[in-house]
PDB file of N, CA and C in Angstrom:
ATOM      1  N   MET L  20    -223.043 -94.487  -0.378  1.00  0.00           N
ATOM      2  CA  MET L  20    -223.098 -94.108   1.005  1.00  0.00           C
ATOM      3  C   MET L  20    -224.475 -94.431   1.551  1.00  0.00           C
ATOM      4  N   ALA L  21    -224.497 -94.672   2.853  1.00  0.00           N
ATOM      5  CA  ALA L  21    -225.753 -94.955   3.528  1.00  0.00           C
ATOM      6  C   ALA L  21    -225.766 -94.239   4.875  1.00  0.00           C
ATOM      7  N   LEU L  22    -226.954 -93.816   5.289  1.00  0.00           N
ATOM      8  CA  LEU L  22    -227.131 -93.106   6.559  1.00  0.00           C
ATOM      9  C   LEU L  22    -228.015 -93.958   7.461  1.00  0.00           C
ATOM     10  N   SER L  23    -227.530 -94.232   8.671  1.00  0.00           N
ATOM     11  CA  SER L  23    -228.299 -95.052   9.608  1.00  0.00           C
ATOM     12  C   SER L  23    -229.272 -94.190  10.411  1.00  0.00           C
ATOM     13  N   THR L  24    -230.231 -94.833  11.060  1.00  0.00           N
ATOM     14  CA  THR L  24    -231.185 -94.108  11.903  1.00  0.00           C
ATOM     15  C   THR L  24    -230.493 -93.492  13.116  1.00  0.00           C
ATOM     16  N   ALA L  25    -229.306 -93.985  13.453  1.00  0.00           N
ATOM     17  CA  ALA L  25    -228.528 -93.431  14.567  1.00  0.00           C
ATOM     18  C   ALA L  25    -227.699 -92.222  14.144  1.00  0.00           C
ATOM     19  N   GLY L  26    -227.777 -91.849  12.864  1.00  0.00           N
ATOM     20  CA  GLY L  26    -227.037 -90.689  12.379  1.00  0.00           C
ATOM     21  C   GLY L  26    -225.590 -90.966  12.036  1.00  0.00           C
ATOM     22  N   LYS L  27    -225.275 -92.207  11.693  1.00  0.00           N
ATOM     23  CA  LYS L  27    -223.917 -92.585  11.313  1.00  0.00           C
ATOM     24  C   LYS L  27    -223.871 -92.871   9.816  1.00  0.00           C
ATOM     25  N   VAL L  28    -222.723 -92.606   9.204  1.00  0.00           N
ATOM     26  CA  VAL L  28    -222.561 -92.756   7.760  1.00  0.00           C
ATOM     27  C   VAL L  28    -221.725 -93.994   7.466  1.00  0.00           C
ATOM     28  N   TYR L  29    -222.174 -94.750   6.481  1.00  0.00           N
ATOM     29  CA  TYR L  29    -221.449 -95.923   5.999  1.00  0.00           C
ATOM     30  C   TYR L  29    -221.082 -95.684   4.544  1.00  0.00           C
ATOM     31  N   GLY L  30    -219.857 -96.080   4.172  1.00  0.00           N
ATOM     32  CA  GLY L  30    -219.401 -95.884   2.803  1.00  0.00           C
ATOM     33  C   GLY L  30    -218.976 -97.194   2.175  1.00  0.00           C
ATOM     34  N   PHE L  31    -219.086 -97.258   0.855  1.00  0.00           N
ATOM     35  CA  PHE L  31    -218.626 -98.426   0.117  1.00  0.00           C
ATOM     36  C   PHE L  31    -218.487 -98.059  -1.341  1.00  0.00           C
ATOM     37  N   GLY L  32    -217.567 -98.743  -2.030  1.00  0.00           N
ATOM     38  CA  GLY L  32    -217.329 -98.503  -3.448  1.00  0.00           C
ATOM     39  C   GLY L  32    -215.934 -97.972  -3.724  1.00  0.00           C
ATOM     40  N   LEU L  33    -215.727 -97.508  -4.949  1.00  0.00           N
ATOM     41  CA  LEU L  33    -214.446 -96.952  -5.364  1.00  0.00           C
ATOM     42  C   LEU L  33    -214.139 -95.716  -4.533  1.00  0.00           C
ATOM     43  N   ASN L  34    -212.906 -95.622  -4.060  1.00  0.00           N
ATOM     44  CA  ASN L  34    -212.529 -94.565  -3.129  1.00  0.00           C
ATOM     45  C   ASN L  34    -211.197 -93.942  -3.521  1.00  0.00           C
ATOM     46  N   ASP L  35    -210.896 -93.874  -4.809  1.00  0.00           N
ATOM     47  CA  ASP L  35    -209.581 -93.408  -5.252  1.00  0.00           C
ATOM     48  C   ASP L  35    -209.305 -91.943  -4.945  1.00  0.00           C
ATOM     49  N   ALA L  36    -210.316 -91.139  -4.719  1.00  0.00           N
ATOM     50  CA  ALA L  36    -210.133 -89.729  -4.347  1.00  0.00           C
ATOM     51  C   ALA L  36    -210.683 -89.459  -2.939  1.00  0.00           C
ATOM     52  N   TYR L  37    -210.842 -90.530  -2.153  1.00  0.00           N
ATOM     53  CA  TYR L  37    -211.369 -90.467  -0.777  1.00  0.00           C
ATOM     54  C   TYR L  37    -212.841 -90.076  -0.728  1.00  0.00           C
ATOM     55  N   GLN L  38    -213.572 -90.192  -1.835  1.00  0.00           N
ATOM     56  CA  GLN L  38    -214.974 -89.789  -1.869  1.00  0.00           C
ATOM     57  C   GLN L  38    -215.872 -90.645  -0.987  1.00  0.00           C
ATOM     58  N   VAL L  39    -215.409 -91.826  -0.609  1.00  0.00           N
ATOM     59  CA  VAL L  39    -216.178 -92.679   0.290  1.00  0.00           C
ATOM     60  C   VAL L  39    -215.807 -92.395   1.742  1.00  0.00           C
ATOM     61  N   GLY L  40    -214.715 -91.677   1.976  1.00  0.00           N
ATOM     62  CA  GLY L  40    -214.365 -91.248   3.324  1.00  0.00           C
ATOM     63  C   GLY L  40    -213.458 -92.170   4.096  1.00  0.00           C
ATOM     64  N   SER L  41    -212.626 -92.912   3.401  1.00  0.00           N
ATOM     65  CA  SER L  41    -211.702 -93.835   4.047  1.00  0.00           C
ATOM     66  C   SER L  41    -210.361 -93.773   3.330  1.00  0.00           C
ATOM     67  N   GLY L  42    -209.322 -94.240   3.986  1.00  0.00           N
ATOM     68  CA  GLY L  42    -207.998 -94.295   3.366  1.00  0.00           C
ATOM     69  C   GLY L  42    -207.821 -95.492   2.455  1.00  0.00           C
ATOM     70  N   THR L  43    -208.791 -96.392   2.417  1.00  0.00           N
ATOM     71  CA  THR L  43    -208.739 -97.591   1.593  1.00  0.00           C
ATOM     72  C   THR L  43    -209.195 -97.261   0.169  1.00  0.00           C
ATOM     73  N   SER L  44    -208.506 -97.835  -0.837  1.00  0.00           N
ATOM     74  CA  SER L  44    -208.816 -97.468  -2.217  1.00  0.00           C
ATOM     75  C   SER L  44    -210.181 -97.956  -2.689  1.00  0.00           C
ATOM     76  N   THR L  45    -210.604 -99.131  -2.279  1.00  0.00           N
ATOM     77  CA  THR L  45    -211.928 -99.641  -2.626  1.00  0.00           C
ATOM     78  C   THR L  45    -212.508-100.335  -1.402  1.00  0.00           C
ATOM     79  N   ILE L  46    -213.756-100.026  -1.099  1.00  0.00           N
ATOM     80  CA  ILE L  46    -214.435-100.629   0.047  1.00  0.00           C
ATOM     81  C   ILE L  46    -215.561-101.487  -0.513  1.00  0.00           C
ATOM     82  N   THR L  47    -215.488-102.794  -0.283  1.00  0.00           N
ATOM     83  CA  THR L  47    -216.438-103.707  -0.913  1.00  0.00           C
ATOM     84  C   THR L  47    -217.667-104.024  -0.064  1.00  0.00           C
ATOM     85  N   THR L  48    -217.658-103.626   1.193  1.00  0.00           N
ATOM     86  CA  THR L  48    -218.839-103.811   2.056  1.00  0.00           C
ATOM     87  C   THR L  48    -219.100-102.517   2.810  1.00  0.00           C
ATOM     88  N   PRO L  49    -220.342-102.236   3.194  1.00  0.00           N
ATOM     89  CA  PRO L  49    -220.622-101.009   3.954  1.00  0.00           C
ATOM     90  C   PRO L  49    -219.738-100.915   5.196  1.00  0.00           C
ATOM     91  N   THR L  50    -219.015 -99.805   5.306  1.00  0.00           N
ATOM     92  CA  THR L  50    -218.057 -99.606   6.394  1.00  0.00           C
ATOM     93  C   THR L  50    -218.373 -98.301   7.110  1.00  0.00           C
ATOM     94  N   LEU L  51    -218.450 -98.369   8.438  1.00  0.00           N
ATOM     95  CA  LEU L  51    -218.718 -97.181   9.243  1.00  0.00           C
ATOM     96  C   LEU L  51    -217.608 -96.164   9.056  1.00  0.00           C
ATOM     97  N   LEU L  52    -217.978 -94.927   8.725  1.00  0.00           N
ATOM     98  CA  LEU L  52    -217.007 -93.851   8.582  1.00  0.00           C
ATOM     99  C   LEU L  52    -216.952 -93.113   9.914  1.00  0.00           C
ATOM    100  N   ASN L  53    -215.919 -93.397  10.687  1.00  0.00           N
ATOM    101  CA  ASN L  53    -215.834 -92.831  12.032  1.00  0.00           C
ATOM    102  C   ASN L  53    -214.515 -92.122  12.292  1.00  0.00           C
ATOM    103  N   SER L  54    -213.972 -91.487  11.258  1.00  0.00           N
ATOM    104  CA  SER L  54    -212.752 -90.708  11.441  1.00  0.00           C
ATOM    105  C   SER L  54    -213.033 -89.236  11.200  1.00  0.00           C
ATOM    106  N   GLY L  55    -212.140 -88.412  11.678  1.00  0.00           N
ATOM    107  CA  GLY L  55    -212.299 -86.974  11.494  1.00  0.00           C
ATOM    108  C   GLY L  55    -213.565 -86.473  12.151  1.00  0.00           C
ATOM    109  N   ALA L  56    -214.191 -85.496  11.539  1.00  0.00           N
ATOM    110  CA  ALA L  56    -215.388 -84.866  12.094  1.00  0.00           C
ATOM    111  C   ALA L  56    -216.588 -85.807  12.137  1.00  0.00           C
ATOM    112  N   LEU L  57    -216.559 -86.884  11.361  1.00  0.00           N
ATOM    113  CA  LEU L  57    -217.678 -87.832  11.366  1.00  0.00           C
ATOM    114  C   LEU L  57    -217.717 -88.674  12.642  1.00  0.00           C
ATOM    115  N   ALA L  58    -216.600 -88.769  13.352  1.00  0.00           N
ATOM    116  CA  ALA L  58    -216.511 -89.647  14.519  1.00  0.00           C
ATOM    117  C   ALA L  58    -217.514 -89.290  15.609  1.00  0.00           C
ATOM    118  N   SER L  59    -217.672 -88.019  15.890  1.00  0.00           N
ATOM    119  CA  SER L  59    -218.530 -87.621  17.007  1.00  0.00           C
ATOM    120  C   SER L  59    -219.830 -86.951  16.563  1.00  0.00           C
ATOM    121  N   ALA L  60    -220.038 -86.813  15.277  1.00  0.00           N
ATOM    122  CA  ALA L  60    -221.211 -86.091  14.773  1.00  0.00           C
ATOM    123  C   ALA L  60    -222.413 -87.005  14.593  1.00  0.00           C
ATOM    124  N   THR L  61    -223.589 -86.420  14.741  1.00  0.00           N
ATOM    125  CA  THR L  61    -224.829 -87.081  14.371  1.00  0.00           C
ATOM    126  C   THR L  61    -225.249 -86.483  13.039  1.00  0.00           C
ATOM    127  N   ILE L  62    -225.317 -87.304  12.012  1.00  0.00           N
ATOM    128  CA  ILE L  62    -225.574 -86.845  10.654  1.00  0.00           C
ATOM    129  C   ILE L  62    -227.069 -86.971  10.345  1.00  0.00           C
ATOM    130  N   THR L  63    -227.610 -85.942   9.705  1.00  0.00           N
ATOM    131  CA  THR L  63    -229.028 -85.945   9.353  1.00  0.00           C
ATOM    132  C   THR L  63    -229.269 -86.071   7.851  1.00  0.00           C
ATOM    133  N   GLN L  64    -228.232 -85.783   7.050  1.00  0.00           N
ATOM    134  CA  GLN L  64    -228.375 -85.866   5.592  1.00  0.00           C
ATOM    135  C   GLN L  64    -227.010 -86.094   4.981  1.00  0.00           C
ATOM    136  N   ILE L  65    -226.958 -86.826   3.863  1.00  0.00           N
ATOM    137  CA  ILE L  65    -225.721 -87.027   3.114  1.00  0.00           C
ATOM    138  C   ILE L  65    -225.960 -86.689   1.650  1.00  0.00           C
ATOM    139  N   ALA L  66    -224.881 -86.331   0.962  1.00  0.00           N
ATOM    140  CA  ALA L  66    -224.941 -86.048  -0.474  1.00  0.00           C
ATOM    141  C   ALA L  66    -223.650 -86.545  -1.106  1.00  0.00           C
ATOM    142  N   ALA L  67    -223.773 -87.250  -2.213  1.00  0.00           N
ATOM    143  CA  ALA L  67    -222.610 -87.772  -2.915  1.00  0.00           C
ATOM    144  C   ALA L  67    -222.484 -87.095  -4.264  1.00  0.00           C
ATOM    145  N   GLY L  68    -221.338 -86.482  -4.508  1.00  0.00           N
ATOM    146  CA  GLY L  68    -221.047 -85.878  -5.798  1.00  0.00           C
ATOM    147  C   GLY L  68    -220.298 -86.873  -6.664  1.00  0.00           C
ATOM    148  N   GLY L  69    -219.702 -86.384  -7.735  1.00  0.00           N
ATOM    149  CA  GLY L  69    -218.946 -87.266  -8.610  1.00  0.00           C
ATOM    150  C   GLY L  69    -217.790 -87.936  -7.901  1.00  0.00           C
ATOM    151  N   PHE L  70    -216.999 -87.153  -7.171  1.00  0.00           N
ATOM    152  CA  PHE L  70    -215.837 -87.689  -6.472  1.00  0.00           C
ATOM    153  C   PHE L  70    -215.664 -87.069  -5.089  1.00  0.00           C
ATOM    154  N   HIS L  71    -216.727 -86.525  -4.530  1.00  0.00           N
ATOM    155  CA  HIS L  71    -216.665 -85.978  -3.168  1.00  0.00           C
ATOM    156  C   HIS L  71    -218.014 -86.191  -2.494  1.00  0.00           C
ATOM    157  N   SER L  72    -218.028 -86.033  -1.184  1.00  0.00           N
ATOM    158  CA  SER L  72    -219.250 -86.263  -0.419  1.00  0.00           C
ATOM    159  C   SER L  72    -219.411 -85.209   0.659  1.00  0.00           C
ATOM    160  N   LEU L  73    -220.658 -85.004   1.064  1.00  0.00           N
ATOM    161  CA  LEU L  73    -220.990 -84.043   2.111  1.00  0.00           C
ATOM    162  C   LEU L  73    -221.902 -84.711   3.128  1.00  0.00           C
ATOM    163  N   ALA L  74    -221.831 -84.221   4.358  1.00  0.00           N
ATOM    164  CA  ALA L  74    -222.733 -84.684   5.408  1.00  0.00           C
ATOM    165  C   ALA L  74    -223.182 -83.472   6.211  1.00  0.00           C
ATOM    166  N   LEU L  75    -224.472 -83.416   6.502  1.00  0.00           N
ATOM    167  CA  LEU L  75    -225.039 -82.339   7.307  1.00  0.00           C
ATOM    168  C   LEU L  75    -225.269 -82.886   8.710  1.00  0.00           C
ATOM    169  N   THR L  76    -224.762 -82.176   9.725  1.00  0.00           N
ATOM    170  CA  THR L  76    -224.895 -82.648  11.101  1.00  0.00           C
ATOM    171  C   THR L  76    -226.187 -82.151  11.735  1.00  0.00           C
ATOM    172  N   SER L  77    -226.518 -82.729  12.863  1.00  0.00           N
ATOM    173  CA  SER L  77    -227.722 -82.328  13.592  1.00  0.00           C
ATOM    174  C   SER L  77    -227.618 -80.909  14.132  1.00  0.00           C
ATOM    175  N   THR L  78    -226.397 -80.377  14.221  1.00  0.00           N
ATOM    176  CA  THR L  78    -226.215 -78.989  14.672  1.00  0.00           C
ATOM    177  C   THR L  78    -226.150 -78.005  13.518  1.00  0.00           C
ATOM    178  N   GLY L  79    -226.236 -78.517  12.274  1.00  0.00           N
ATOM    179  CA  GLY L  79    -226.263 -77.650  11.107  1.00  0.00           C
ATOM    180  C   GLY L  79    -224.929 -77.392  10.450  1.00  0.00           C
ATOM    181  N   THR L  80    -223.851 -77.968  10.960  1.00  0.00           N
ATOM    182  CA  THR L  80    -222.570 -77.796  10.290  1.00  0.00           C
ATOM    183  C   THR L  80    -222.456 -78.809   9.150  1.00  0.00           C
ATOM    184  N   ILE L  81    -221.568 -78.521   8.199  1.00  0.00           N
ATOM    185  CA  ILE L  81    -221.390 -79.367   7.027  1.00  0.00           C
ATOM    186  C   ILE L  81    -219.996 -79.979   7.060  1.00  0.00           C
ATOM    187  N   ILE L  82    -219.935 -81.268   6.808  1.00  0.00           N
ATOM    188  CA  ILE L  82    -218.674 -82.012   6.762  1.00  0.00           C
ATOM    189  C   ILE L  82    -218.452 -82.437   5.314  1.00  0.00           C
ATOM    190  N   SER L  83    -217.215 -82.295   4.831  1.00  0.00           N
ATOM    191  CA  SER L  83    -216.910 -82.687   3.452  1.00  0.00           C
ATOM    192  C   SER L  83    -215.683 -83.581   3.413  1.00  0.00           C
ATOM    193  N   PHE L  84    -215.591 -84.389   2.344  1.00  0.00           N
ATOM    194  CA  PHE L  84    -214.408 -85.232   2.133  1.00  0.00           C
ATOM    195  C   PHE L  84    -214.401 -85.715   0.693  1.00  0.00           C
ATOM    196  N   GLY L  85    -213.201 -86.099   0.230  1.00  0.00           N
ATOM    197  CA  GLY L  85    -213.053 -86.595  -1.130  1.00  0.00           C
ATOM    198  C   GLY L  85    -212.226 -85.672  -2.001  1.00  0.00           C
ATOM    199  N   TYR L  86    -212.527 -85.690  -3.292  1.00  0.00           N
ATOM    200  CA  TYR L  86    -211.794 -84.907  -4.291  1.00  0.00           C
ATOM    201  C   TYR L  86    -212.146 -83.432  -4.127  1.00  0.00           C
ATOM    202  N   GLY L  87    -211.122 -82.610  -3.947  1.00  0.00           N
ATOM    203  CA  GLY L  87    -211.378 -81.192  -3.719  1.00  0.00           C
ATOM    204  C   GLY L  87    -210.575 -80.262  -4.596  1.00  0.00           C
ATOM    205  N   LYS L  88    -210.049 -80.758  -5.701  1.00  0.00           N
ATOM    206  CA  LYS L  88    -209.153 -79.948  -6.526  1.00  0.00           C
ATOM    207  C   LYS L  88    -209.849 -78.844  -7.309  1.00  0.00           C
ATOM    208  N   GLN L  89    -211.179 -78.763  -7.224  1.00  0.00           N
ATOM    209  CA  GLN L  89    -211.925 -77.655  -7.829  1.00  0.00           C
ATOM    210  C   GLN L  89    -212.516 -76.751  -6.748  1.00  0.00           C
ATOM    211  N   GLY L  90    -212.137 -76.974  -5.489  1.00  0.00           N
ATOM    212  CA  GLY L  90    -212.642 -76.173  -4.382  1.00  0.00           C
ATOM    213  C   GLY L  90    -214.007 -76.600  -3.877  1.00  0.00           C
ATOM    214  N   GLN L  91    -214.542 -77.718  -4.385  1.00  0.00           N
ATOM    215  CA  GLN L  91    -215.901 -78.130  -4.050  1.00  0.00           C
ATOM    216  C   GLN L  91    -216.083 -78.620  -2.617  1.00  0.00           C
ATOM    217  N   LEU L  92    -214.997 -78.806  -1.871  1.00  0.00           N
ATOM    218  CA  LEU L  92    -215.133 -79.231  -0.475  1.00  0.00           C
ATOM    219  C   LEU L  92    -215.425 -78.059   0.459  1.00  0.00           C
ATOM    220  N   GLY L  93    -215.238 -76.831  -0.023  1.00  0.00           N
ATOM    221  CA  GLY L  93    -215.549 -75.658   0.787  1.00  0.00           C
ATOM    222  C   GLY L  93    -214.557 -75.384   1.890  1.00  0.00           C
ATOM    223  N   LEU L  94    -213.355 -75.940   1.769  1.00  0.00           N
ATOM    224  CA  LEU L  94    -212.358 -75.813   2.825  1.00  0.00           C
ATOM    225  C   LEU L  94    -211.328 -74.713   2.564  1.00  0.00           C
ATOM    226  N   GLY L  95    -211.491 -73.985   1.474  1.00  0.00           N
ATOM    227  CA  GLY L  95    -210.541 -72.919   1.163  1.00  0.00           C
ATOM    228  C   GLY L  95    -209.245 -73.423   0.559  1.00  0.00           C
ATOM    229  N   ALA L  96    -209.228 -74.665   0.087  1.00  0.00           N
ATOM    230  CA  ALA L  96    -208.021 -75.246  -0.509  1.00  0.00           C
ATOM    231  C   ALA L  96    -208.424 -76.087  -1.718  1.00  0.00           C
ATOM    232  N   TYR L  97    -207.461 -76.415  -2.522  1.00  0.00           N
ATOM    233  CA  TYR L  97    -207.684 -77.241  -3.703  1.00  0.00           C
ATOM    234  C   TYR L  97    -206.948 -78.564  -3.518  1.00  0.00           C
ATOM    235  N   ALA L  98    -207.434 -79.384  -2.594  1.00  0.00           N
ATOM    236  CA  ALA L  98    -206.775 -80.647  -2.286  1.00  0.00           C
ATOM    237  C   ALA L  98    -207.815 -81.698  -1.909  1.00  0.00           C
ATOM    238  N   ASN L  99    -207.422 -82.965  -2.055  1.00  0.00           N
ATOM    239  CA  ASN L  99    -208.280 -84.064  -1.639  1.00  0.00           C
ATOM    240  C   ASN L  99    -208.204 -84.217  -0.124  1.00  0.00           C
ATOM    241  N   VAL L 100    -209.292 -84.661   0.484  1.00  0.00           N
ATOM    242  CA  VAL L 100    -209.355 -84.848   1.936  1.00  0.00           C
ATOM    243  C   VAL L 100    -209.852 -86.256   2.208  1.00  0.00           C
ATOM    244  N   ALA L 101    -209.067 -87.034   2.972  1.00  0.00           N
ATOM    245  CA  ALA L 101    -209.373 -88.444   3.208  1.00  0.00           C
ATOM    246  C   ALA L 101    -210.460 -88.688   4.242  1.00  0.00           C
ATOM    247  N   SER L 102    -210.577 -87.823   5.243  1.00  0.00           N
ATOM    248  CA  SER L 102    -211.593 -88.049   6.277  1.00  0.00           C
ATOM    249  C   SER L 102    -212.448 -86.801   6.449  1.00  0.00           C
ATOM    250  N   GLY L 103    -213.598 -86.986   7.045  1.00  0.00           N
ATOM    251  CA  GLY L 103    -214.549 -85.897   7.196  1.00  0.00           C
ATOM    252  C   GLY L 103    -213.960 -84.679   7.885  1.00  0.00           C
ATOM    253  N   THR L 104    -214.105 -83.514   7.252  1.00  0.00           N
ATOM    254  CA  THR L 104    -213.585 -82.255   7.769  1.00  0.00           C
ATOM    255  C   THR L 104    -214.709 -81.229   7.771  1.00  0.00           C
ATOM    256  N   THR L 105    -214.876 -80.549   8.906  1.00  0.00           N
ATOM    257  CA  THR L 105    -215.930 -79.547   9.001  1.00  0.00           C
ATOM    258  C   THR L 105    -215.591 -78.347   8.132  1.00  0.00           C
ATOM    259  N   ILE L 106    -216.531 -77.918   7.318  1.00  0.00           N
ATOM    260  CA  ILE L 106    -216.342 -76.719   6.510  1.00  0.00           C
ATOM    261  C   ILE L 106    -216.365 -75.532   7.466  1.00  0.00           C
ATOM    262  N   PRO L 107    -215.278 -74.758   7.555  1.00  0.00           N
ATOM    263  CA  PRO L 107    -215.195 -73.683   8.541  1.00  0.00           C
ATOM    264  C   PRO L 107    -216.358 -72.698   8.516  1.00  0.00           C
ATOM    265  N   ASP L 108    -216.755 -72.224   7.358  1.00  0.00           N
ATOM    266  CA  ASP L 108    -217.821 -71.227   7.276  1.00  0.00           C
ATOM    267  C   ASP L 108    -219.208 -71.805   7.499  1.00  0.00           C
ATOM    268  N   SER L 109    -219.330 -73.132   7.564  1.00  0.00           N
ATOM    269  CA  SER L 109    -220.658 -73.713   7.745  1.00  0.00           C
ATOM    270  C   SER L 109    -221.207 -73.442   9.140  1.00  0.00           C
ATOM    271  N   THR L 110    -220.340 -73.134  10.099  1.00  0.00           N
ATOM    272  CA  THR L 110    -220.843 -72.823  11.437  1.00  0.00           C
ATOM    273  C   THR L 110    -221.628 -71.521  11.438  1.00  0.00           C
ATOM    274  N   THR L 111    -221.311 -70.602  10.532  1.00  0.00           N
ATOM    275  CA  THR L 111    -222.083 -69.357  10.446  1.00  0.00           C
ATOM    276  C   THR L 111    -223.401 -69.567   9.720  1.00  0.00           C
ATOM    277  N   LEU L 112    -223.496 -70.652   8.961  1.00  0.00           N
ATOM    278  CA  LEU L 112    -224.722 -70.966   8.226  1.00  0.00           C
ATOM    279  C   LEU L 112    -225.634 -71.925   8.988  1.00  0.00           C
ATOM    280  N   LYS L 113    -225.180 -72.453  10.115  1.00  0.00           N
ATOM    281  CA  LYS L 113    -225.884 -73.575  10.724  1.00  0.00           C
ATOM    282  C   LYS L 113    -227.329 -73.302  11.112  1.00  0.00           C
ATOM    283  N   SER L 114    -227.686 -72.077  11.361  1.00  0.00           N
ATOM    284  CA  SER L 114    -229.075 -71.810  11.702  1.00  0.00           C
ATOM    285  C   SER L 114    -229.967 -71.796  10.465  1.00  0.00           C
ATOM    286  N   THR L 115    -229.353 -71.752   9.273  1.00  0.00           N
ATOM    287  CA  THR L 115    -230.149 -71.685   8.050  1.00  0.00           C
ATOM    288  C   THR L 115    -229.948 -72.876   7.119  1.00  0.00           C
ATOM    289  N   THR L 116    -228.954 -73.719   7.353  1.00  0.00           N
ATOM    290  CA  THR L 116    -228.694 -74.849   6.463  1.00  0.00           C
ATOM    291  C   THR L 116    -229.652 -75.988   6.784  1.00  0.00           C
ATOM    292  N   ILE L 117    -230.480 -76.348   5.792  1.00  0.00           N
ATOM    293  CA  ILE L 117    -231.414 -77.447   5.999  1.00  0.00           C
ATOM    294  C   ILE L 117    -231.241 -78.566   4.970  1.00  0.00           C
ATOM    295  N   LYS L 118    -230.586 -78.271   3.864  1.00  0.00           N
ATOM    296  CA  LYS L 118    -230.347 -79.270   2.819  1.00  0.00           C
ATOM    297  C   LYS L 118    -228.966 -79.038   2.220  1.00  0.00           C
ATOM    298  N   ILE L 119    -228.372 -80.114   1.749  1.00  0.00           N
ATOM    299  CA  ILE L 119    -227.080 -80.036   1.068  1.00  0.00           C
ATOM    300  C   ILE L 119    -227.187 -80.777  -0.257  1.00  0.00           C
ATOM    301  N   GLY L 120    -226.321 -80.447  -1.186  1.00  0.00           N
ATOM    302  CA  GLY L 120    -226.292 -81.105  -2.478  1.00  0.00           C
ATOM    303  C   GLY L 120    -224.879 -81.110  -3.015  1.00  0.00           C
ATOM    304  N   ALA L 121    -224.557 -82.119  -3.815  1.00  0.00           N
ATOM    305  CA  ALA L 121    -223.225 -82.225  -4.390  1.00  0.00           C
ATOM    306  C   ALA L 121    -223.333 -82.610  -5.849  1.00  0.00           C
ATOM    307  N   GLY L 122    -222.632 -81.869  -6.708  1.00  0.00           N
ATOM    308  CA  GLY L 122    -222.576 -82.177  -8.126  1.00  0.00           C
ATOM    309  C   GLY L 122    -221.221 -82.774  -8.471  1.00  0.00           C
ATOM    310  N   MET L 123    -220.896 -82.797  -9.732  1.00  0.00           N
ATOM    311  CA  MET L 123    -219.616 -83.357 -10.150  1.00  0.00           C
ATOM    312  C   MET L 123    -218.443 -82.562  -9.586  1.00  0.00           C
ATOM    313  N   TYR L 124    -218.433 -81.259  -9.793  1.00  0.00           N
ATOM    314  CA  TYR L 124    -217.330 -80.412  -9.325  1.00  0.00           C
ATOM    315  C   TYR L 124    -217.825 -79.218  -8.540  1.00  0.00           C
ATOM    316  N   HIS L 125    -218.985 -79.323  -7.928  1.00  0.00           N
ATOM    317  CA  HIS L 125    -219.510 -78.217  -7.124  1.00  0.00           C
ATOM    318  C   HIS L 125    -220.374 -78.782  -5.991  1.00  0.00           C
ATOM    319  N   SER L 126    -220.615 -77.943  -5.007  1.00  0.00           N
ATOM    320  CA  SER L 126    -221.484 -78.322  -3.877  1.00  0.00           C
ATOM    321  C   SER L 126    -222.429 -77.199  -3.566  1.00  0.00           C
TER     322      SER L 126
END
């Protein structure tokens, strides 16, 4: 993943669990991720886990996508998510969230 100075996220690579943020199984060139919550957000930080990804917006909310069968997307479900989805509880954290991190099966 790559973050532009304009606050947009680009993804590339293996995407079998949607960890790159697209419906395509493999992305061979940097591709703008502009679906779901990523479409209108200005991103200030990104984090890539083993099979999922996170993005922190300029307003402090957190967007997640990819493999979520261990609950690591923070969406209250155990499912994969193909496009960026705002973590519901992140809006209550937005005044205090300054960094994000993603591990293999946790965030």
